[in-house]
XYZ file of C-alpha atoms in Angstrom:
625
model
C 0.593 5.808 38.002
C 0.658 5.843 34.350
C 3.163 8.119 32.458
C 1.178 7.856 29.320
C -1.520 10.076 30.721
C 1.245 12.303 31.318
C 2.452 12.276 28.001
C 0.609 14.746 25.784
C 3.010 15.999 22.748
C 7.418 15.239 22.609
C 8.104 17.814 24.872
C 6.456 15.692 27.972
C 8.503 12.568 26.851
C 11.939 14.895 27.122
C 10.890 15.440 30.398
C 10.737 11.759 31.689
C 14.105 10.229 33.443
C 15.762 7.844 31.210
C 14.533 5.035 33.954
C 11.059 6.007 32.999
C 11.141 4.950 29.490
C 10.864 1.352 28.980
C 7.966 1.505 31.454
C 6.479 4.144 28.696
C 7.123 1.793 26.027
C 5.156 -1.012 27.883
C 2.282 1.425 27.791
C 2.606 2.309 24.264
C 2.430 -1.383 23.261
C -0.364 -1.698 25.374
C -2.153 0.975 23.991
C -1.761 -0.214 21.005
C -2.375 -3.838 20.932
C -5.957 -2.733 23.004
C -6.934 -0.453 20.336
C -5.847 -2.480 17.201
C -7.785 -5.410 18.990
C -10.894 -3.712 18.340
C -10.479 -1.057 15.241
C -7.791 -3.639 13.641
C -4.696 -1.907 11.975
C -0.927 -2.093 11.527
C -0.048 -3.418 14.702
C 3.017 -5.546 13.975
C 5.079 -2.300 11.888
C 4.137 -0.404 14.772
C 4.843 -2.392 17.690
C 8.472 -2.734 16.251
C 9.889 0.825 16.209
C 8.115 1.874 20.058
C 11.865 2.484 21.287
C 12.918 3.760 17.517
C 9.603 6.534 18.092
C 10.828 7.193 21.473
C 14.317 8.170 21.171
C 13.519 9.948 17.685
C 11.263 11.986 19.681
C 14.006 12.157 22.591
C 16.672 13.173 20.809
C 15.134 15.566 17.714
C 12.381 18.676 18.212
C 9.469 17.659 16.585
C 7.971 19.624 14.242
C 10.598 22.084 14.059
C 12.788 19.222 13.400
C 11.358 16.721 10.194
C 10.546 13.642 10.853
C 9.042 11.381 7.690
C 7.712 7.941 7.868
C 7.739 5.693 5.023
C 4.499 4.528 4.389
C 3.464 5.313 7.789
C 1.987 2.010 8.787
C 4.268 1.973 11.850
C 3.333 5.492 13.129
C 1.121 4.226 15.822
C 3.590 5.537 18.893
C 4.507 8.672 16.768
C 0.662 9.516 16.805
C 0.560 8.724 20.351
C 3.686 10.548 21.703
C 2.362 13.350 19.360
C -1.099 14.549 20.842
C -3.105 11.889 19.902
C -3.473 9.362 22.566
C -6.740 10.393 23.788
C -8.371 10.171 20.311
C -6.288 7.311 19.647
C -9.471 4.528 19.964
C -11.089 6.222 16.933
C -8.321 4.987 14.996
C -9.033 3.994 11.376
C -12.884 4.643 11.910
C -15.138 6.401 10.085
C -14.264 10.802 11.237
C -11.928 8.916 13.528
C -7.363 9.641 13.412
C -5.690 7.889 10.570
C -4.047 4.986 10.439
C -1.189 7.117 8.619
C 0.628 10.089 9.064
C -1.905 12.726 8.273
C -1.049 16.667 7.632
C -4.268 18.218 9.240
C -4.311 16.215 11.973
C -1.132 17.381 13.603
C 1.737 19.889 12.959
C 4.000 16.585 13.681
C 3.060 14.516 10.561
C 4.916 16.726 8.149
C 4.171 14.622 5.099
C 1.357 12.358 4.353
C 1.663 9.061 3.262
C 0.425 5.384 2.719
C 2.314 4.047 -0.275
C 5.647 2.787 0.011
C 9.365 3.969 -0.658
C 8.589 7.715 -0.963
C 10.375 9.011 2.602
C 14.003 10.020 0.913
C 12.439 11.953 -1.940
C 10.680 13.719 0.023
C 13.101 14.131 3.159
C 15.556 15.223 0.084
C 12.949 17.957 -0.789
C 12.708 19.125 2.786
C 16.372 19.320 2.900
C 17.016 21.368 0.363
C 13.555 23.887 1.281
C 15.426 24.266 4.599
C 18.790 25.228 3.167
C 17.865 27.285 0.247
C 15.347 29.177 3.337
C 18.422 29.363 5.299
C 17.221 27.694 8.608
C 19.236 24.626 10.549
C 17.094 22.414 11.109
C 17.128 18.575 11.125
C 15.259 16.441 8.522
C 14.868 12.889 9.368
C 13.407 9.993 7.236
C 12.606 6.512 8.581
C 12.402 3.629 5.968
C 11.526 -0.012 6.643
C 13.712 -2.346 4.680
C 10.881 -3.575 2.793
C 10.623 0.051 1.678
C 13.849 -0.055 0.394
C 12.846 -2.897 -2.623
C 10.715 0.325 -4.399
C 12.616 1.634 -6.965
C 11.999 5.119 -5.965
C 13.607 4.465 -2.737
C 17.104 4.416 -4.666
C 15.845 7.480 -6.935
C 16.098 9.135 -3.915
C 18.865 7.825 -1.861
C 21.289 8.646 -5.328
C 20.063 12.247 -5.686
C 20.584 12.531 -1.428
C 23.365 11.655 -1.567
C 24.958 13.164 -4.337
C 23.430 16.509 -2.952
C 25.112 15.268 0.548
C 22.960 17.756 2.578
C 22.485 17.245 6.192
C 20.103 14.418 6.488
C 19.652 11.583 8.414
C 18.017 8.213 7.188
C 16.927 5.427 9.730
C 16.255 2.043 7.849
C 14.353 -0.043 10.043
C 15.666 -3.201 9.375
C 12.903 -6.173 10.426
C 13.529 -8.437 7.620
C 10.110 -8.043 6.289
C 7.660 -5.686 4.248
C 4.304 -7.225 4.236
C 5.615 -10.763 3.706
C 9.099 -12.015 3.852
C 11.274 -9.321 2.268
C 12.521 -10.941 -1.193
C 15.427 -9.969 -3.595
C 18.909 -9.196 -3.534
C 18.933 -6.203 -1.342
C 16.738 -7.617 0.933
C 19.745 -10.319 0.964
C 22.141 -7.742 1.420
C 21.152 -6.020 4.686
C 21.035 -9.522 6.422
C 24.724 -9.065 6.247
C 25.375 -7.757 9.306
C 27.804 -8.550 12.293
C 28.745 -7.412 15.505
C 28.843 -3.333 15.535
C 30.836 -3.161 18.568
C 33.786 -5.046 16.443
C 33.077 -2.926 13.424
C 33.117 0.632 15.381
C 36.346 -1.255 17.567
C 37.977 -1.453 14.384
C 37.166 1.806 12.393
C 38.776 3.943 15.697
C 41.865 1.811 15.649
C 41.743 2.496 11.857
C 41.407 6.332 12.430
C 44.253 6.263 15.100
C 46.584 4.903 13.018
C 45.975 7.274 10.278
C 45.756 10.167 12.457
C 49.732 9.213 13.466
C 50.649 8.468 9.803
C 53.165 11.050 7.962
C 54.677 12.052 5.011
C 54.604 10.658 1.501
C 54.989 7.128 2.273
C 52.303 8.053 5.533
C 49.654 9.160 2.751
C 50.170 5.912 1.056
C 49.159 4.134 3.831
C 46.082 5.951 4.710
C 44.731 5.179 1.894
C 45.792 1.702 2.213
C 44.054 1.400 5.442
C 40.483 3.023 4.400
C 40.941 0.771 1.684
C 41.205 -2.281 4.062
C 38.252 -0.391 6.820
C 36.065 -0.357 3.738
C 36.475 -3.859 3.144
C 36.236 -4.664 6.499
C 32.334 -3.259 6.363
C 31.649 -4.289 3.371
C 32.096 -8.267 4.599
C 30.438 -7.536 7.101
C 27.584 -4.816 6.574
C 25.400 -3.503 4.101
C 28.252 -0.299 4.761
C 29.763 -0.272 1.194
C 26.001 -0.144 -0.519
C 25.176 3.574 1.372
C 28.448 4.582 1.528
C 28.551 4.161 -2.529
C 25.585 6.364 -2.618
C 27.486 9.000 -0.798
C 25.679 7.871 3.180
C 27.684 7.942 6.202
C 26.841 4.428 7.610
C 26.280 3.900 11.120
C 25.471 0.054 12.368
C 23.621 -2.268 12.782
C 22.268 -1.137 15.878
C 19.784 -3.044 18.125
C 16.455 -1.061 17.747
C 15.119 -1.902 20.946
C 17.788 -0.884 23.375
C 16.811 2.735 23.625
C 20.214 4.134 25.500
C 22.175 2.728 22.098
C 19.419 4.606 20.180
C 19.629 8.163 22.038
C 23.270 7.819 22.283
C 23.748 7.170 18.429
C 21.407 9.445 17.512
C 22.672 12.197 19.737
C 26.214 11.576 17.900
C 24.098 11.554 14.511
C 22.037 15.253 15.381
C 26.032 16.944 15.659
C 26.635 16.079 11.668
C 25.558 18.224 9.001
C 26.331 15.492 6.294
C 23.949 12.983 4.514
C 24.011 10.097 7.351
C 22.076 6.288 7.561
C 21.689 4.560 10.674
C 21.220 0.723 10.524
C 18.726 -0.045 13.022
C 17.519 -3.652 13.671
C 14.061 -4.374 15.083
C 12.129 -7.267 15.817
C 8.421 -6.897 13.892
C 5.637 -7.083 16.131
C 7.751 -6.899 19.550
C 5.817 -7.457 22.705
C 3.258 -8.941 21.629
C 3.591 -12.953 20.890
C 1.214 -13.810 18.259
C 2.392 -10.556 16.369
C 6.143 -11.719 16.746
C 5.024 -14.975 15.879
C 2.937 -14.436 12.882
C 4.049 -10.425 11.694
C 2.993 -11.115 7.863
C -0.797 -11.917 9.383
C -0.438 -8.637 11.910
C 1.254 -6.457 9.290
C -2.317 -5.214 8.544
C -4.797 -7.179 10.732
C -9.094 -6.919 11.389
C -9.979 -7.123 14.921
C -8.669 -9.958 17.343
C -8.756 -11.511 20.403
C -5.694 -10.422 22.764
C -5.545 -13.527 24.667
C -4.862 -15.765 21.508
C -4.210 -13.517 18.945
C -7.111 -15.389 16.732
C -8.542 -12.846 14.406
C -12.479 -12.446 14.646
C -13.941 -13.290 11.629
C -16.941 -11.345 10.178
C -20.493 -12.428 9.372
C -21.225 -14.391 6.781
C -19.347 -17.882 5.662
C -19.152 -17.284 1.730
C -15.494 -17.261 0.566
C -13.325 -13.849 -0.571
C -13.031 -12.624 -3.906
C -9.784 -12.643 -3.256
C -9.458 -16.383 -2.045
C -12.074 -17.204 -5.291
C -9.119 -15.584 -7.401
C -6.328 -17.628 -5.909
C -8.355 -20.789 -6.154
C -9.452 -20.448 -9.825
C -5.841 -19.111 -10.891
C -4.426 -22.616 -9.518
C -7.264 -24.610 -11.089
C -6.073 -22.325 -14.642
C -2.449 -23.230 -13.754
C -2.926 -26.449 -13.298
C -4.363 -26.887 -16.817
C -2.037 -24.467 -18.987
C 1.678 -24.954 -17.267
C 2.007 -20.806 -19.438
C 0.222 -19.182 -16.203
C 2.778 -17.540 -14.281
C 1.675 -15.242 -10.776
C 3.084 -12.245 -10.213
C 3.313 -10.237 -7.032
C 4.522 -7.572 -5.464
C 5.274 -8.124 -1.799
C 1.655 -9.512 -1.291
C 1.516 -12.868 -1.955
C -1.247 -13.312 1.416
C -2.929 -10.088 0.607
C -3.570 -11.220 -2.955
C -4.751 -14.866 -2.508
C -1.633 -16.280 -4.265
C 0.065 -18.014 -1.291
C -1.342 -21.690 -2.143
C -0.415 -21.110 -5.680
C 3.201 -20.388 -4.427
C 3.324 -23.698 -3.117
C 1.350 -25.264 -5.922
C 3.432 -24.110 -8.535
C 6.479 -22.583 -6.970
C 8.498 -22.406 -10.023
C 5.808 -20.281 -11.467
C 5.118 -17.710 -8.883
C 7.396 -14.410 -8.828
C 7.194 -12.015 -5.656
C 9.063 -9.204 -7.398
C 9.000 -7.198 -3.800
C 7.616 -3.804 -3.824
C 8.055 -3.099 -7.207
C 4.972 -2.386 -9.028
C 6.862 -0.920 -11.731
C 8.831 -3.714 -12.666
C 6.355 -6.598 -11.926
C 4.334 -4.619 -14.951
C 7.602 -4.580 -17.160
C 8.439 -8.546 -15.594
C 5.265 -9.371 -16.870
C 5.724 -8.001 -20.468
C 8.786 -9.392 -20.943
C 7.299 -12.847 -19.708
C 4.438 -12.757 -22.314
C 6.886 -11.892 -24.789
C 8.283 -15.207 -24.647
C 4.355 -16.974 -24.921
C 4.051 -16.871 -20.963
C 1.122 -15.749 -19.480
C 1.359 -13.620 -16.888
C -1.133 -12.640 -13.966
C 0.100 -9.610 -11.937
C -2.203 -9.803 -8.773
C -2.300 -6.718 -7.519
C -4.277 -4.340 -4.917
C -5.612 -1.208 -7.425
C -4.238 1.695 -5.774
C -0.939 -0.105 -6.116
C -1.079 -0.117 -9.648
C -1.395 3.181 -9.875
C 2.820 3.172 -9.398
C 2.958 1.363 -12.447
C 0.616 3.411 -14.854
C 3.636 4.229 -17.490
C 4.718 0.761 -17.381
C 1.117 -0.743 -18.270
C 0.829 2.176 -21.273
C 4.256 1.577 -22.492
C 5.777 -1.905 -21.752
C 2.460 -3.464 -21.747
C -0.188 -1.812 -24.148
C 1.877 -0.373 -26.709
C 3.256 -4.201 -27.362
C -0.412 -5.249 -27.086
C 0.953 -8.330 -24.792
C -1.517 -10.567 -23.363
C -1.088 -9.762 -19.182
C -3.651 -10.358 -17.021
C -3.958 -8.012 -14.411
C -6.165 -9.107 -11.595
C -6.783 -5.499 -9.410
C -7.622 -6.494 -5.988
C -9.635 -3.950 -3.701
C -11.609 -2.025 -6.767
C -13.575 0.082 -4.957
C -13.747 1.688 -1.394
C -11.634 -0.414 1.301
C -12.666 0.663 4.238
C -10.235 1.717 7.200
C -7.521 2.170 5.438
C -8.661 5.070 3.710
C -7.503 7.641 0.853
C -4.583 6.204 0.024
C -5.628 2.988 -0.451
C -9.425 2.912 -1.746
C -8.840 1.925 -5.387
C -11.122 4.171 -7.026
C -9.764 5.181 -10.190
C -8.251 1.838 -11.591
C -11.215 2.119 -14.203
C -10.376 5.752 -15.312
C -6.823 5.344 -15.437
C -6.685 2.351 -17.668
C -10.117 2.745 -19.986
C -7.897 5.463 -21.993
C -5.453 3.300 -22.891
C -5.393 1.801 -26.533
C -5.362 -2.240 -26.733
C -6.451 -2.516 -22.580
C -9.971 -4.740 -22.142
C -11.309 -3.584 -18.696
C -14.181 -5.833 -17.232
C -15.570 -6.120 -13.342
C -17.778 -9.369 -12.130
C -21.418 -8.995 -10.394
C -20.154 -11.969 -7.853
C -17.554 -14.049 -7.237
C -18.395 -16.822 -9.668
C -18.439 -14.525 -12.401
C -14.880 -13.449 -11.300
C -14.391 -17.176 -12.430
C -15.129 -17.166 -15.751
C -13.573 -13.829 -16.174
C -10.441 -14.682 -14.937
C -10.522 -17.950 -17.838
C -11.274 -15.191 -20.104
C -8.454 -13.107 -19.056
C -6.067 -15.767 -19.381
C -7.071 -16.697 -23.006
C -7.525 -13.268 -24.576
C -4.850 -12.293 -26.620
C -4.259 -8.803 -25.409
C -3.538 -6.988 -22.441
C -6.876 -6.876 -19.961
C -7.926 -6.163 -16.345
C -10.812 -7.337 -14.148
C -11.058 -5.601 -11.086
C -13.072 -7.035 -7.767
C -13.689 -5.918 -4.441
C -12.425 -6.489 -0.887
C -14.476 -8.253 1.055
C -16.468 -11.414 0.676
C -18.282 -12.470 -2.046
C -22.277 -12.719 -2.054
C -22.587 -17.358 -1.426
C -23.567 -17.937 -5.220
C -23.051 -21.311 -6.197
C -19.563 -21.796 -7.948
C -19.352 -23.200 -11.528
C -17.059 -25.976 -12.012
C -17.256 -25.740 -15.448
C -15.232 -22.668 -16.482
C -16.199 -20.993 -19.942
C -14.559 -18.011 -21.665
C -17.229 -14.756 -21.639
C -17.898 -13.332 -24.664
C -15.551 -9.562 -24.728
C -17.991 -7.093 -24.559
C -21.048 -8.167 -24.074
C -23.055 -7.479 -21.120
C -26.095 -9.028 -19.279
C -29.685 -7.885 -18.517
C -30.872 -9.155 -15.429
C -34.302 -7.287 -15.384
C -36.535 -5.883 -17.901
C -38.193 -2.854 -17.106
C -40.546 -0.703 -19.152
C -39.374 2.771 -17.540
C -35.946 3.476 -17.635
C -33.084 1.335 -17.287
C -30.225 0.984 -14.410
C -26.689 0.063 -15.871
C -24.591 -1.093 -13.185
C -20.809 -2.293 -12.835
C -19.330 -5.113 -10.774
C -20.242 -4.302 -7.059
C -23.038 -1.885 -8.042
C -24.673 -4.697 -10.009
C -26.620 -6.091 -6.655
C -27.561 -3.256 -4.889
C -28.838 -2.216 -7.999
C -31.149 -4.592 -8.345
C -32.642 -4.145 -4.958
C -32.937 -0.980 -5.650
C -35.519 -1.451 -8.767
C -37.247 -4.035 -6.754
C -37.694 -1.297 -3.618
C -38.558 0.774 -6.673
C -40.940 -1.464 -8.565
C -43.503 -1.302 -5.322
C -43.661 2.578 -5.409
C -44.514 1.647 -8.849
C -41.288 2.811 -11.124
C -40.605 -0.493 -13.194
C -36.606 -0.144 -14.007
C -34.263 -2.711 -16.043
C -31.310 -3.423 -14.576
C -28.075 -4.729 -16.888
C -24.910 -6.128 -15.493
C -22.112 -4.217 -17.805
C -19.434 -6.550 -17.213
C -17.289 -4.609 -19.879
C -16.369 -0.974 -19.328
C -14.271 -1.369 -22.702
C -15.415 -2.314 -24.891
C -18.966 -1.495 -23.716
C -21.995 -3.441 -25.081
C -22.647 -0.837 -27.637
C -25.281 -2.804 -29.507
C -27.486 -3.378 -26.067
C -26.846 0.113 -24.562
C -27.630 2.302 -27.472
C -30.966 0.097 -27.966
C -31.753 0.601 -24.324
C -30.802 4.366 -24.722
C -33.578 4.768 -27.879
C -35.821 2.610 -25.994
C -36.191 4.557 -22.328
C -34.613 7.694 -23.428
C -33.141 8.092 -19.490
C -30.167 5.527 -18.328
C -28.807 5.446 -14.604
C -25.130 4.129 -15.149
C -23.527 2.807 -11.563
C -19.782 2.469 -10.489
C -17.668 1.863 -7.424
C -15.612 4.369 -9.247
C -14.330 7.885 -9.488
C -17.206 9.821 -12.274
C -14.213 11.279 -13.602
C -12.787 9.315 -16.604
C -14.890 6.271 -14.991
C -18.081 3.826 -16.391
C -20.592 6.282 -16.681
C -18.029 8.531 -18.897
C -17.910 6.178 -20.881
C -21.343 5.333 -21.467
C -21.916 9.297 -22.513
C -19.054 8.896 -24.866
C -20.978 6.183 -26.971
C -23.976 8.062 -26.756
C -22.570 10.838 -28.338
C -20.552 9.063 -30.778
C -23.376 7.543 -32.334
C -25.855 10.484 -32.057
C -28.549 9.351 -29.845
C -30.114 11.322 -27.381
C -30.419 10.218 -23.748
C -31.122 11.529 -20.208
C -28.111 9.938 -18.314
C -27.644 10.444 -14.508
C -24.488 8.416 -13.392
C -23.472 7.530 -9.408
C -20.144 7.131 -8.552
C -17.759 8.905 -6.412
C -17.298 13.019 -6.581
C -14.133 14.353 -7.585
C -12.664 14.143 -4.435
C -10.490 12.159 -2.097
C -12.821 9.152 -0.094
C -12.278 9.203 3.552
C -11.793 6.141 5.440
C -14.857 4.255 7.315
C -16.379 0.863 6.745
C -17.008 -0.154 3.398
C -21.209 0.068 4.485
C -20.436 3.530 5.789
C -18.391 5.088 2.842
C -21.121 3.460 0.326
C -24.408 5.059 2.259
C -22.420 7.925 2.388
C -22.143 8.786 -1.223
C -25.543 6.985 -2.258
C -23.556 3.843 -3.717
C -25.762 1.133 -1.019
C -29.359 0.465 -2.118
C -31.085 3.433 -0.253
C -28.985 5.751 -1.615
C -29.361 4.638 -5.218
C -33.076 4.485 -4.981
C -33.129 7.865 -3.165
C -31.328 8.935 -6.515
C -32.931 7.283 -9.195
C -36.682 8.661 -7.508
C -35.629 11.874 -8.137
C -34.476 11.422 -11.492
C -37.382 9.769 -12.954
C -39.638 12.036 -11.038
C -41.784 14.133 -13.312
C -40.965 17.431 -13.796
């Protein structure tokens, strides 16, 4: 009999026997790995804290008790355990349950998430609501160590700490974000030892200060928490959290869920600012997962049997892998190009260049912030630097690209990855605003490819311009177009027209540039005869082509993968009005609103950014009135 099926929110799990539980866990993973098989997800994060969720929800009383996930990635069993486990095959699909900790979905994800390193912040936050309300509650945060290489992560651990409320942190300690944890934290918690001989030690250390007197007695307590400190600090990351004001508690093994419920039962009884050490294997119980966890941190659909992921249709190459490819060529002929990362080398196509050129390549861990400032400091010294980097990342780093970058007017290339809806992921991670958020900025160039061998020849523009500029490009494959092996610099600013028309004229921007132009030639047999122009540039625009397009038709249809706020479109009306001239403009885009998560196809059609949808649009604008 299964005791999933019997497990329908935390209170059932209390209920089970502790015998009962590893057999749950087995199901869990089970669960999991079936349903991540088909919808694809974050299967290694989650398949490593199973016991962690378990005895969490064993221990604490969820949702009366807080408990916040970093990131959220691993929430899989949490979503499970938590009412969810019938709905749970709809994961990640379009109307279907995150693949993150979502507030409406459930009273037990108490804060929503998807970015990294925000958990103590806002556990801090919750802390001090539930004090200043007056209530006694527990507020739990659990971070991954990978989590812990955002700079926020220690924002918050300093202010939690020097507030030393009662809260309790679990780092999840895998040795790995997304790739191989880097830096010198990350070096740091892999200094661990036997906890049995640290804990032996600290209660011999206690009992002899407990039996030490007088003067000379006070002396020597300090003496000996002078020598216990040292002790942990040889031996565990203890001195680092205890400096921040933590009690420390570990390492612990993170899979052996009597340890877990008895440490965290000891933990619950505090009401001081406490961090439990807990060591997990990434991707446990299921091989290729263990074997492989930066390819199953964030996987498509697989096979179970060999863990080989199913590929999609269609054999052209990524933009992603086009980027890597042509960065290495660009490398390879000025020894200035220097890749940046942060904690994404796979995710960004820059894991051949690593090897290429690894005195040249820089994963700066999850530290968007600084890999901006890295970067400006590099081209200060006549480097070029290309931070490669998945937009909604970026968005962490907005005061760093406005002030370390753009102010200086330094020449860094950033290459945004993922411009434009990603699909399953959702909200948090559809990069939809990269183009309002850095057109505004003085000194930025901002440019977006039709194809994949345009991304080419932008990138060789990129890395000879000599001021800070972006080209953004989608996930996803690119469209087969034959690949230049000749790469030329692009003229800034100047855009392309692709079709003449003699009715109106459709301006569209990187992605939007091909369904565009099936659009006008669905169009052109109901007898509506549209140019189409491939912008390249949203700044600067092609002013001189535009505004003679604008007198010409008198109606322009601008298209973006791209918030309308702030995005392409806005800034076509702002040249228009600059220089006078009246047009009709109707722009497509995304509403001001938050995109849901779905297939790339199915977010597109729904917001009239896939051929129909821009034809259905453009009919009705041109129709007479």
């Amino acid at each position: 009999m299964s005791l999933l099926n019997q497990i329908n929110a935390p209170e059932d799990l209390k209920r089970l026997p502790q015998a009962d539980l590893p057999k749950l866990a087995a199901e869990i993973r089970q669960l999991i790995i079936e349903t991540c098989a088909k919808n694809g997800g974050h299967i290694a994060p989650s398949l490593g804290v199973v016991e962690l969720t378990i005895a969490l929800h064993k221990v604490f009383n969820s949702p009366e008790d807080k408990l916040i996930w970093d990131v959220g990635h691993q929430a899989y069993a949490h979503k499970i355990i938590c009412g969810r486990r019938d709905s749970f095959h709809t994961l990640r699909t379009l109307d279907g349950i995150s693949g993150f900790p979502k507030r409406c979905e459930s009273e037990h994800d108490v804060w929503e998430v998807g970015h990294s390193s925000t958990s103590l912040s806002a556990a801090t936050g919750y802390a001090v609501a539930r004090d200043l309300a007056g209530k006694q509650n527990k507020v739990v945060a659990v971070i991954g160590d990978g989590s812990m290489t955002g700079g926020i992560a220690f924002e918050g651990l300093n202010h939690a700490g020097h507030l030393n409320r009662d809260l309790v942190v679990v780092l999840n300690d895998n040795e790995m974000s997304i790739a191989e944890n880097v830096g010198a934290v990350s070096g740091f918690l892999s200094r661990t030892s036997s906890s049995e001989f640290i804990h032996k030690f600290k209660r011999e250390t206690e009992q002899f200060m407990k039996h030490a007197k007088s003067d000379m007695g006070n002396g020597v307590i300090r003496f000996a928490r002078k020598i216990e400190n040292s002790f942990k600090g040889l031996f565990t990351p203890a001195m680092l959290f205890q400096a921040f004001g933590f009690e420390y508690i570990g390492p612990i093994d993170g899979h052996d869920l009597p340890l877990l419920q008895e440490t965290m039962e000891r933990v619950k009884k505090l009401d001081t600012a406490v961090l439990i050490h807990v060591i997990t294997t990434k991707g446990k119980g299921y091989k290729p997962a263990e074997q492989n966890p930066s390819l199953f941190h964030g996987v498509g659909p697989f096979e179970i049997e060999t863990g080989k992921v199913l590929k999609g249709k269609g054999g052209a190459a990524s933009y992603t892998a086009i980027f890597g490819n042509t960065l290495a060529r660009l490398a390879e002929e000025d020894e200035r190009v220097v890749a940046i990362t942060a904690a994404m080398p796979d995710g960004t196509g820059l894991t051949n260049f690593a090897k290429q050129y690894p005195g040249r390549f820089f994963d700066v861990g999850i530290a968007e912030q600084h890999g901006a400032t890295f970067a400006a400091g590099l081209a200060c010294e006549g480097k070029k630097p290309v931070f490669a980097v998945y937009s909604t990342f970026l968005q962490r780093a907005y005061d760093q690209v406005l002030h370390d970058v753009c102010i200086q007017n330094l020449p860094v290339v950033f290459a945004l990855d993922r411009g434009g809806v990603v699909g399953n992921d959702g909200p948090t991670h559809h990069g939809v605003f990269d183009l309002s958020y850095l057109r505004h900025i003085p000194n930025m160039t901002l440019m977006a490819p039709k194809d994949e061998n345009e991304l080419q020849h932008m990138l060789k523009t990129a890395i000879m311009h000599s001021g800070p500029i972006a080209l953004r490009y989608p996930r996803g494959n690119g469209y087969g177009v034959p690949l230049d092996q000749d790469l030329k610099p692009m003229e800034i600013g100047k855009a392309e027209l692709l079709r003449e028309g003699a009715d109106g004229v459709l301006i569209a921007l990187g992605s939007m540039v091909y369904p565009a132009l099936d659009a006008a030639i669905a169009l052109a047999a109901e007898g509506l005869n549209l140019a189409v122009v491939n912008a390249r540039f949203v700044k600067p625009l092609d002013a001189e082509l535009l505004l003679q397009l604008a007198k010409r038709f008198g109606k322009l249809v601008t298209l973006e993968e791209n918030a309308l706020q702030g995005g392409f479109g806005t800034a076509v009306l702002e040249l228009l009005e600059e220089q006078g001239v009246q047009a009709q403009v109707l722009r497509i885009g995304f509403p001001d609103q938050y995109i849901e998560q779905g297939e790339q196809h199915e977010l597109r059609a729904m917001h009239g950014l896939d051929k129909d949808g821009i034809a259905k649009s453009v009919r009705m604008f041109f129709k007479p009135a």
